[in-house]
Structure formats: C-alpha cells, structure tokens
XYZ file of C-alpha atoms in Angstrom:
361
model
C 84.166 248.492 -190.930
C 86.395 245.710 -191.872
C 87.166 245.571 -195.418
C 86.050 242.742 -198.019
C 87.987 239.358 -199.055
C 89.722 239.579 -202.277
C 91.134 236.670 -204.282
C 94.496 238.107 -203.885
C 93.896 237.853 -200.028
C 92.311 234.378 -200.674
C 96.011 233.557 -201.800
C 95.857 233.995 -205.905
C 97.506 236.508 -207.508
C 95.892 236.696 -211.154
C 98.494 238.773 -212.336
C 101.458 236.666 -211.615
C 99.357 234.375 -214.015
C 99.399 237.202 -216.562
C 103.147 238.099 -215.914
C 103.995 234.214 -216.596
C 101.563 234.015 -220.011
C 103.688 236.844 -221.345
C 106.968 235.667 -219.957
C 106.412 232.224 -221.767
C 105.265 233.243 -224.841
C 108.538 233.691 -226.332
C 109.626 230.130 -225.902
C 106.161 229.022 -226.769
C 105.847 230.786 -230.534
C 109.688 228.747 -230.867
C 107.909 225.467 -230.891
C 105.268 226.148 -233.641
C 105.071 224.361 -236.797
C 103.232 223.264 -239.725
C 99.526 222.461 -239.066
C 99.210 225.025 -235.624
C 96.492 227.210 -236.189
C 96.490 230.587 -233.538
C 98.394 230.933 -230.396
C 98.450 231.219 -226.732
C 95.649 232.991 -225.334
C 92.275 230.980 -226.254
C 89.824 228.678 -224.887
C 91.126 226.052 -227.239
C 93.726 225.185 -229.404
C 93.701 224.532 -233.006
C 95.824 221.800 -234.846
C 95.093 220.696 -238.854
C 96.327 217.289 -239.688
C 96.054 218.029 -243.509
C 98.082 221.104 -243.069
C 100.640 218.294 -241.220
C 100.859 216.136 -244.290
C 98.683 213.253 -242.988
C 96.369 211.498 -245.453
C 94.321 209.032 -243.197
C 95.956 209.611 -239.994
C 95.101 207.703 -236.658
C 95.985 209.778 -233.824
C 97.672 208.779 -230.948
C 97.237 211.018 -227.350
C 99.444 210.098 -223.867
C 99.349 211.573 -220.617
C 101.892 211.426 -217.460
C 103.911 213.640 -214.928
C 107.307 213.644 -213.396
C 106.392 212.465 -210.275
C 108.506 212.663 -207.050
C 111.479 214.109 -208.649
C 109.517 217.506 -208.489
C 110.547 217.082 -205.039
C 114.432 216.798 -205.379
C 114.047 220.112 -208.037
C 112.754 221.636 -205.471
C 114.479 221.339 -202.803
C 117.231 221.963 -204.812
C 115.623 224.838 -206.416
C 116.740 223.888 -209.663
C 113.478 224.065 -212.193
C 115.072 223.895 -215.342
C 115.577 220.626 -216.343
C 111.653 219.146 -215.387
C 110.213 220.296 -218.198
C 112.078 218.015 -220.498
C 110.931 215.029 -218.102
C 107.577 216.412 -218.400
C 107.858 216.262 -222.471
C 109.879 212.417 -222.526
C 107.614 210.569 -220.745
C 104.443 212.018 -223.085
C 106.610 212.294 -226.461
C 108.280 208.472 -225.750
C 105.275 207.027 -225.203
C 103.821 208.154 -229.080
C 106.912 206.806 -230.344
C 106.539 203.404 -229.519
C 103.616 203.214 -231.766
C 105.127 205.091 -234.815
C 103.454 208.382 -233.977
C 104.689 211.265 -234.283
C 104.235 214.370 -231.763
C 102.290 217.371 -232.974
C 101.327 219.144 -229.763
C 101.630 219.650 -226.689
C 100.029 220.524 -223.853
C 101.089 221.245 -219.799
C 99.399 222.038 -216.218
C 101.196 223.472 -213.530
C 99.597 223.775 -210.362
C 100.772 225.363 -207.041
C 99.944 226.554 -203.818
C 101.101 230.109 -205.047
C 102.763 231.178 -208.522
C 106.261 231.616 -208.342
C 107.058 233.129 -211.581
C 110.989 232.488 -211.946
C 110.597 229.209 -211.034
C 107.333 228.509 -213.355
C 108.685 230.172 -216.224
C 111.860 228.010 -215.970
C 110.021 224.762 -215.903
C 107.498 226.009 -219.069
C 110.311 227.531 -220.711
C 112.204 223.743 -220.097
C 108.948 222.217 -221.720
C 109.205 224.122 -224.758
C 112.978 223.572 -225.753
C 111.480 220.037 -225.165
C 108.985 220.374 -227.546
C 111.131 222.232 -229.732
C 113.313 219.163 -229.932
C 110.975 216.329 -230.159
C 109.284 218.602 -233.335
C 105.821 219.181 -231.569
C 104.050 222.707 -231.097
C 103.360 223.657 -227.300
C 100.102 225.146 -228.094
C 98.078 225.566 -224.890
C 98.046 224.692 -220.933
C 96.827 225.673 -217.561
C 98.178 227.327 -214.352
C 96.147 226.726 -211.525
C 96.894 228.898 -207.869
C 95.459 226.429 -204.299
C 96.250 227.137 -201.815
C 95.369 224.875 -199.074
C 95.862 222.429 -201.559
C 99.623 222.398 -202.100
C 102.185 222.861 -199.233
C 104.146 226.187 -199.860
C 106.469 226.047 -202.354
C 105.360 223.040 -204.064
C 104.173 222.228 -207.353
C 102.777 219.438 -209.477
C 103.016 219.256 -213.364
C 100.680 217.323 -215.643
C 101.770 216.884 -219.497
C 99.277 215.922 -222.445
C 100.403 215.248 -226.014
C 98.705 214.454 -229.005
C 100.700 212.743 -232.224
C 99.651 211.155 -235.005
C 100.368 207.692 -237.530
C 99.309 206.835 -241.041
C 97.104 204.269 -240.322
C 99.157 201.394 -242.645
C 102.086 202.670 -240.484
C 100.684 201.867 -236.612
C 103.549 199.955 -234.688
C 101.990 197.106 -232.730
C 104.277 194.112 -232.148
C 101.930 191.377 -233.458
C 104.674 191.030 -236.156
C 107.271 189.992 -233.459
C 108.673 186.727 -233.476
C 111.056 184.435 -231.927
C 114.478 184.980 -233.728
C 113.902 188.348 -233.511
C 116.499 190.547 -231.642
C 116.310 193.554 -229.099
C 118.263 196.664 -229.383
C 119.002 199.041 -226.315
C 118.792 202.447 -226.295
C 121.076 203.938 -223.577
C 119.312 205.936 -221.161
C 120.682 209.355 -219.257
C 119.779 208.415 -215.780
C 117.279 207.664 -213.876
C 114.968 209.398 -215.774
C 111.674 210.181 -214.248
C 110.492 206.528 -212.017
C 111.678 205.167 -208.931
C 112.269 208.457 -207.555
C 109.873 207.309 -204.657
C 112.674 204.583 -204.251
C 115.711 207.008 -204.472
C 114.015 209.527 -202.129
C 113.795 206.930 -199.521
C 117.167 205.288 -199.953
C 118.505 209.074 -199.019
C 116.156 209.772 -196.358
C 116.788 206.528 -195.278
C 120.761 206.915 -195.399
C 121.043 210.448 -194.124
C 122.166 211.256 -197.412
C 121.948 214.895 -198.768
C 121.107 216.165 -202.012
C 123.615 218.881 -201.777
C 126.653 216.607 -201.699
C 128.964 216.533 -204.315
C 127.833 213.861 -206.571
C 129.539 210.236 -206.234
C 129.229 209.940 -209.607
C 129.835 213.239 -211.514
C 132.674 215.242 -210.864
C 131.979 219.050 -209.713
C 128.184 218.453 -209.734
C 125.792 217.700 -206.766
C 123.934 214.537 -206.079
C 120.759 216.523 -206.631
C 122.034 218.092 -210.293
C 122.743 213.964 -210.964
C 119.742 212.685 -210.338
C 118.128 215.467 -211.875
C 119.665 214.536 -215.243
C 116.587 215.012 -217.964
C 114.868 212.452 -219.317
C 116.271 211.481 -222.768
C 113.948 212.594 -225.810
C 113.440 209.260 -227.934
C 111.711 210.806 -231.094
C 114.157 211.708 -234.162
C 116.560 208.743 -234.037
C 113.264 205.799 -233.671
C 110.846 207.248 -235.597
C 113.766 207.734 -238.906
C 114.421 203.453 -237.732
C 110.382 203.366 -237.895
C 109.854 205.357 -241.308
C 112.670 202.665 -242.846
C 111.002 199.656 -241.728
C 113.139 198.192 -240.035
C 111.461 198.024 -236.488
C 108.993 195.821 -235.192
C 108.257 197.225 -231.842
C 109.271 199.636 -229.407
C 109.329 199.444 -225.219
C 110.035 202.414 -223.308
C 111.299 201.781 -220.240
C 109.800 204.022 -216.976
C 107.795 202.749 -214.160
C 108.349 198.758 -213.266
C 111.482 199.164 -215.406
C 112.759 196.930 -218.187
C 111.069 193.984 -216.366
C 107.187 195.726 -216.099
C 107.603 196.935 -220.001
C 109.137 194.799 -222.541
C 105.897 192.016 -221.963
C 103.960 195.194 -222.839
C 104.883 194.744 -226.311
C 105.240 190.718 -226.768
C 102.543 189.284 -228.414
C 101.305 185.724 -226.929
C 103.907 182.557 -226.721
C 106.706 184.649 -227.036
C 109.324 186.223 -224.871
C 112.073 187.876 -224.299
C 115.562 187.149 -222.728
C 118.431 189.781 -222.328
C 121.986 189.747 -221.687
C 122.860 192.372 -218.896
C 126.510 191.832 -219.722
C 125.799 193.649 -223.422
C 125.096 197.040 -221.891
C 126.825 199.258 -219.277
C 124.813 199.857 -215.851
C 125.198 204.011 -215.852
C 127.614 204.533 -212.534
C 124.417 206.520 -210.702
C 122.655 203.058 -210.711
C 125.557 201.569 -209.570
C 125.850 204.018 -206.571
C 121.817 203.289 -205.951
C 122.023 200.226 -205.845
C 124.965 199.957 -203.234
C 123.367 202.824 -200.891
C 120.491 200.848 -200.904
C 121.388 197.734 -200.860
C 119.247 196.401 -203.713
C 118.651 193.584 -205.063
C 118.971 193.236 -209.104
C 115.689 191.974 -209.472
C 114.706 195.316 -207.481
C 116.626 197.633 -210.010
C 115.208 195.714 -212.992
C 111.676 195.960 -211.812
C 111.919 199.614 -210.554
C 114.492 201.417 -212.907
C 115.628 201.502 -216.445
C 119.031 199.945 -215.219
C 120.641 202.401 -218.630
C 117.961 201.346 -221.405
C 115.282 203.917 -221.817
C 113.838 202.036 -224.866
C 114.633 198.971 -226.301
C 113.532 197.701 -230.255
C 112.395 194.546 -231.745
C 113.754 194.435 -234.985
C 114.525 191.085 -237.216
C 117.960 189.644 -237.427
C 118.347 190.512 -240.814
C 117.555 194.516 -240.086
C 119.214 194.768 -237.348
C 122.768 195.894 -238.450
C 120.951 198.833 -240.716
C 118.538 199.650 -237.342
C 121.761 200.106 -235.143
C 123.335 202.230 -237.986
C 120.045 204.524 -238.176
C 119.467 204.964 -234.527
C 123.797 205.578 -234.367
C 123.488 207.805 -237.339
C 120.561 209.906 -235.002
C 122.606 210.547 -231.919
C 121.424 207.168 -229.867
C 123.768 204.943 -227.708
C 123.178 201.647 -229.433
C 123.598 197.578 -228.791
C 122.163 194.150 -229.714
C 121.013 193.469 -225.984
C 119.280 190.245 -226.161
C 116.428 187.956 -228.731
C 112.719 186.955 -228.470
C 112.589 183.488 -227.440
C 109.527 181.088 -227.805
C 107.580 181.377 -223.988
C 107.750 178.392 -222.119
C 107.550 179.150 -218.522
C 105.444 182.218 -216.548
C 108.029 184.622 -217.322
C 107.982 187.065 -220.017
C 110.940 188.857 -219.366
C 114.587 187.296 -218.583
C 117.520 188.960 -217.664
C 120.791 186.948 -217.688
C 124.072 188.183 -216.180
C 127.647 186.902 -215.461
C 129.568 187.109 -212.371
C 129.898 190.503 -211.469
C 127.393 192.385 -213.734
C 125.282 194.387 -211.340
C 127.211 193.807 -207.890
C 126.459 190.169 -207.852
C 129.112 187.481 -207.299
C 127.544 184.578 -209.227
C 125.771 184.140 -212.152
C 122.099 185.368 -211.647
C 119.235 185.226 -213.252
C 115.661 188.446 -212.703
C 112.823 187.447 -214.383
C-alpha cells in the first residue's frame, strides 16, 4: 500500500520554521523598547503609544522590499547585509514626515527554508531596527514551493511610526529662497538594480570580480553595500525646527522624488557640481553607457535624502545632521516654477562623464 502525502513531502518543513523562530529570537528581544507589549510568538503584536511618550500622536505606516538585489545576494550567497535594505527603505520613508519608527514588521517567503541563510537576513533586520530605535515585534515565514524557483526568496518589510500631530512634516511651508541639503548616500542602495542587473548581463560582467571600485572586495560585496539608515541625524534636524521637508531618494531617483515634496509653483534646481558622484556610479554609468538624465531618473546619483530648510537655518541644519554622523552639503535652492519641470539638475563640464555643460530635468 503506498503510503500517505505529508506536508514535509509536499515540500514544507514546519520545523525549520520552528528552528528559525528560536534562532531569531535573540536578535529580536535586542530591538525592544519602551511601549512593546509581549514578544514573538502570537497572533498579534502589541504596541502602546502612551507607554511611547506620545500625547496626540498621528501615526504614520510604510511598506516596500528590496527588490532585485535579492538576486545579486543570492547568487553571491551573501544574506547579511538585506536586512538593513529591507529596514531603510520602510524606516526612511517615516522620516520624511517627522515620524518616528516604533515597529517593525518582515515576511520572508521561499520555495524552501534555508535556515542559515534566513536567520542571517532576520538577524540583518534586527541590528537594523536596533539602529533606527524601532522594536521588531512580529513577521511571517511562508514555505511554496512551486511558487519560488529553488533557492530564492522574496522579503516584504512593514513599519509603523508615529508624529505629534502639531509636528507632521509636509512641505506646504516650502518656499522659493529656500535651500536643499544632500545627504550622501552609500551606494546604490536598493533601486535600479533591474538596471544594474542588465548592464552586467548585458556586458558579460561577473559579480565575482574584484570590485572596480573597492579594493579587495567583489563587485557583488559593492553593490551589495546596505542601504543607509536616515533616522537619528533628520529626525534630531526635525525635533529643532529647522527643516521644512524631506525627499528620500529610491526608485525614479533624485529626479522622480524631490517634486514629491514641492508644493505648487515652486521648484527645485540643483547643482551636481556641489556633491561627489560615489565612484560605483561612476563605473555604472560607463559600463552602461548611460546617459545623466538616465542616472538621475533611475539612481540616487550619492544623495539618499535631500532637506528643504530656509536660508537662515541652514548653517545650524548642516551642523545637526554633521553632528549625527551624515555626509552633508548645500546642493541647490527652490526656485519659483516657470516651465513643466519640477526638478533641474545643472552641471559643468565634466561632472558626470559629460564634456559640456548639461542640463536633466
């Protein structure tokens, strides 16, 4: 008599999922802080905004993934660094509206559970949560196969933060006059990757090589460079009043974003030649042959956020976000809007690989 189908034999091994619970939970009870009610292990998680320090709190929730760079990690089979990516791009995205993150919560999902590798990637999350001062309270690990190739794996992050409601950042304040401060960037970050995966495909260009950029690293340890963490230095610039608005720069790059955050009949207009392009964008841009206006409407091009702040703050802003770790300049103004473009970048002969002066909107 044949024997019976088991969900092992279906392809899911509960107690992998056990093993990686417990593995996790370590890293996990790191990241708690005031206002976390339980642990790991229920249906739901508990948070208590009074036990935060909130008095009429709005809060603030953001969602996102890392996108095609899972694909580099692994095929590198370096996990580690993902998390953090998985944190930025849900933390960053708070910060830009004077929240601040409180929790956190992730979904990994594979054709089959690989513990080393899962456990590196959640245990990557939480020392990303542990920096950006936010509780990793809960999340999901889902086995399907059939649904993901072998060896692959997809990561979803969710975050909830919250804002005094007198303290919401919203830009209708901004005004022509106004200046725009750049926050260096590490890399690439986590968008365009569907752009740099191409450009190596195209260019028969491995991952393993030793990195044209970073000495006694590979290409695939360069590009995997974490997304930064943009919490403790803008929110302190935030909590002083002295910023008017925040961009963060991922997917359509510093082109796509900065309009996001311009109220009507204004824009803005940037100097490329006031910050340094990071060599790996450089090197991109060269293998691929692209354009500026392709860089500026696909990567960060070095600024992972930019602030509006007003002339007269901005000297004390810079000195703040310096003060907090952040790679800091005066990178262009808001300008009355007179044409279709929102967003100008300006740059002199050479900036970027072009010859002549040039101008992306």
């Amino acid at each position: 008599m044949t024997s019976g189908y088991t969900y092992r034999g279906a392809g899911v091994d509960i107690e992998a999922g056990d093993a990686l619970v417990e593995a996790i939970k370590p890293a996990a009870k790191a990241t708690m802080r005031a206002g976390v009610m339980g642990g790991l292990g229920g249906f739901g998680a508990l948070f208590d905004l009074k036990a935060a320090g909130y008095n009429d709190p709005l809060l603030v929730s953001s969602t996102d993934g890392v996108g095609t760079k899972l694909k580099i990690a692994i095929a590198a089979n370096k996990h580690d660094t993902v998390g953090q990516d998985l944190v930025a791009m849900c933390v960053n995205d708070l910060v830009v509206q004077g929240a601040e993150p409180l929790f956190f919560l992730d979904y990994f999902a594979s054709s089959r559970l690989q513990v080393t590798a899962a456990a590196a990637v959640i245990e990557g999350i939480a020392k990303a949560c542990k920096e950006s001062g936010c509780a990793l309270i809960g999340g999901e690990t889902a086995e399907m196969p059939g649904l993901y190739a072998d060896g692959d794996y997809d990561l979803a992050g969710f975050v909830v933060g919250a804002v005094e409601r007198d303290k919401l950042l919203t830009g209708a304040d901004v005004a022509p006059g106004d200046l725009l401060i750049g926050l260096a960037s590490s890399g690439v970050h986590s968008n365009g990757f569907s752009l740099v995966r191409r450009i190596c495909d195209g260019e028969g260009i491995s991952y393993a090589m030793p990195s044209p950029v970073e000495e006694g690293k590979s290409l695939a340890e360069t590009l995997l460079t974490p997304t930064k963490l943009y919490v403790k230095g803008p929110l302190a610039a935030h909590r002083a009043g002295l910023v008017k608005a925040f961009a963060h720069i991922t997917g359509s790059g510093i082109i796509g974003n900065l309009p996001r955050v311009l109220p009507e009949g204004t824009a803005a207009e940037l100097d490329a030649a006031r910050w340094e392009l990071p060599p790996v964008f450089d090197w991109l841009q060269k293998a691929g042959r692209l354009t500026a206006s392709e860089m500026a409407n696909t990567f960060n091009c070095g600024l992972g956020m930019i602030a509006v702040v007003a002339r007269d703050k901005a000297e004390a802003c810079l000195r703040v976000l310096h003060e907090a770790g952040e790679t800091v300049s005066i990178v262009g103004r808001i300008t009355e809007r007179k044409g279709e473009a929102q967003t100008t970048i300006v740059g002199p002969a050479g900036a970027w690989g072009q010859e002549q002066m040039w101008v992306v909107s």
